[in-house]
Tab-separated table of C-alpha atoms in Angstrom:
chain	number	residue	atom	x	y	z
A	863	MET	CA	94.841	127.549	117.189
A	864	PHE	CA	96.396	124.064	117.475
A	865	LYS	CA	98.558	124.153	114.358
A	866	ASP	CA	101.854	123.948	116.242
A	867	THR	CA	100.797	122.005	119.317
A	868	LYS	CA	102.176	118.506	119.883
A	869	ALA	CA	98.953	116.630	120.534
A	870	PHE	CA	99.042	113.165	122.030
A	871	SER	CA	96.674	110.291	122.543
A	872	GLY	CA	95.650	108.457	125.675
A	873	PHE	CA	93.323	105.724	126.830
A	874	SER	CA	92.329	104.067	130.078
A	875	VAL	CA	92.768	100.609	131.553
A	876	ASN	CA	91.503	99.008	134.732
A	877	ASP	CA	94.827	97.363	135.714
A	878	ILE	CA	97.950	99.391	135.000
A	879	GLN	CA	100.371	96.551	135.895
A	880	LYS	CA	98.670	94.125	133.482
A	881	ALA	CA	98.775	96.838	130.809
A	882	LYS	CA	102.482	97.433	131.406
A	883	GLU	CA	103.252	93.727	131.087
A	884	PHE	CA	101.099	93.322	127.960
A	885	TYR	CA	102.408	96.337	126.065
A	886	SER	CA	106.049	95.782	127.007
A	887	GLN	CA	106.408	91.989	127.151
A	888	ILE	CA	103.781	90.741	124.693
A	889	LEU	CA	103.779	93.571	122.137
A	890	GLY	CA	107.400	94.630	122.652
A	891	VAL	CA	106.669	98.354	122.973
A	892	GLU	CA	108.985	100.424	125.156
A	893	VAL	CA	106.990	101.489	128.217
A	894	SER	CA	107.980	103.927	130.944
A	895	GLU	CA	106.175	104.916	134.099
A	896	GLY	CA	105.120	108.489	134.683
A	897	MET	CA	103.433	110.327	137.512
A	898	HIS	CA	100.257	109.057	139.180
A	899	GLY	CA	100.534	105.555	137.707
A	900	ILE	CA	100.451	106.750	134.096
A	901	LEU	CA	102.304	104.686	131.512
A	902	ASN	CA	104.012	106.199	128.485
A	903	LEU	CA	104.224	104.149	125.302
A	904	HIS	CA	107.296	105.018	123.241
A	905	ILE	CA	106.476	104.203	119.632
A	906	ALA	CA	108.364	104.855	116.408
A	907	GLY	CA	107.908	108.398	115.145
A	908	GLY	CA	107.950	109.925	118.606
A	909	ASN	CA	104.221	110.441	119.072
A	910	LYS	CA	103.239	110.234	122.715
A	911	ILE	CA	100.620	107.758	123.890
A	912	ILE	CA	99.657	107.537	127.532
A	913	ILE	CA	97.789	104.811	129.375
A	914	TYR	CA	96.114	105.881	132.580
A	915	PRO	CA	94.419	103.891	135.326
A	916	LYS	CA	90.686	104.312	135.681
A	917	PRO	CA	88.799	102.281	138.304
A	918	ASN	CA	85.505	102.482	136.400
A	919	HIS	CA	87.143	101.782	133.019
A	920	ILE	CA	84.875	100.723	130.174
A	921	PRO	CA	86.702	99.217	127.173
A	922	ALA	CA	86.617	101.146	123.925
A	923	THR	CA	84.230	99.687	121.361
A	924	PHE	CA	86.430	100.856	118.488
A	925	THR	CA	90.075	100.452	117.516
A	926	ILE	CA	92.170	102.698	119.759
A	927	LEU	CA	95.616	101.818	118.423
A	928	ASN	CA	96.781	100.433	115.064
A	929	PHE	CA	100.170	98.809	114.581
A	930	PRO	CA	101.326	98.844	110.941
A	931	VAL	CA	103.453	95.769	110.256
A	932	LYS	CA	105.294	94.457	107.213
A	933	ASN	CA	103.438	91.146	107.239
A	934	VAL	CA	100.048	90.764	108.932
A	935	GLU	CA	100.112	86.960	108.647
A	936	GLU	CA	103.463	86.757	110.461
A	937	ALA	CA	102.404	89.292	113.111
A	938	VAL	CA	99.211	87.324	113.816
A	939	LYS	CA	101.185	84.085	113.995
A	940	GLU	CA	103.757	85.544	116.425
A	941	LEU	CA	101.203	87.302	118.632
A	942	THR	CA	99.102	84.132	118.754
A	943	ARG	CA	102.230	82.254	119.856
A	944	ARG	CA	102.608	84.843	122.633
A	945	GLY	CA	99.059	84.165	123.842
A	946	VAL	CA	97.120	86.919	122.062
A	947	SER	CA	93.642	85.941	120.829
A	948	PHE	CA	92.358	87.613	117.697
A	949	GLU	CA	88.773	88.689	117.248
A	950	ILE	CA	86.677	86.618	114.861
A	951	TYR	CA	83.933	88.545	113.097
A	952	ASN	CA	81.193	86.744	111.187
A	953	GLU	CA	78.734	89.461	110.220
A	954	PRO	CA	76.893	89.366	106.876
A	955	ASN	CA	79.112	92.057	105.311
A	956	PHE	CA	82.096	91.788	107.636
A	957	LYS	CA	83.957	88.518	108.071
A	958	THR	CA	87.427	87.574	109.228
A	959	ASP	CA	89.067	84.237	108.542
A	960	ASP	CA	89.722	81.640	111.243
A	961	LYS	CA	92.948	83.464	112.211
A	962	GLY	CA	91.042	86.731	112.683
A	963	ILE	CA	92.342	88.416	109.509
A	964	PHE	CA	89.990	90.586	107.468
A	965	ARG	CA	90.715	90.014	103.771
A	966	ALA	CA	87.658	91.455	102.003
A	967	GLY	CA	89.086	94.641	100.530
A	968	GLY	CA	91.447	97.307	101.768
A	969	PRO	CA	94.529	96.407	103.763
A	970	LEU	CA	94.764	93.115	105.609
A	971	ILE	CA	93.884	93.801	109.231
A	972	ALA	CA	93.424	91.749	112.390
A	973	TRP	CA	91.973	92.970	115.684
A	974	PHE	CA	92.804	91.898	119.225
A	975	LYS	CA	92.216	93.220	122.727
A	976	ASP	CA	94.515	94.359	125.496
A	977	PRO	CA	93.941	93.011	129.038
A	978	ALA	CA	91.482	95.863	129.713
A	979	GLY	CA	89.372	94.931	126.663
A	980	ASN	CA	90.464	97.861	124.460
A	981	ILE	CA	90.601	97.007	120.747
A	982	LEU	CA	93.965	97.132	118.916
A	983	SER	CA	94.948	96.031	115.424
A	984	VAL	CA	97.795	94.964	113.214
A	985	LEU	CA	97.497	96.023	109.589
């Protein structure tokens, strides 16, 4: 049924202007404005991601967007320089280091939040 459809992803934020500034200026993603205050993220590969305003927005409690990078350490360093704070996890079986990088198996990954509280990662 959906074999040939071009599906896309979307998520909400509570302040579309703050989202636009964060995604374009801090993360460096190309952002365009669509109808009804919807933002379009233009990412490599051409997949469409929309960000829509929602007055009663509740942040996602899971990672909504992953950014693969060549070097997680350098990405964390640069984003920190730009004012991004990384999440520090200190659970019994799930710990990040003091920079917010998870190193205990699998790919290196670090999580951070957008201005609306949605969880993103670099890996």
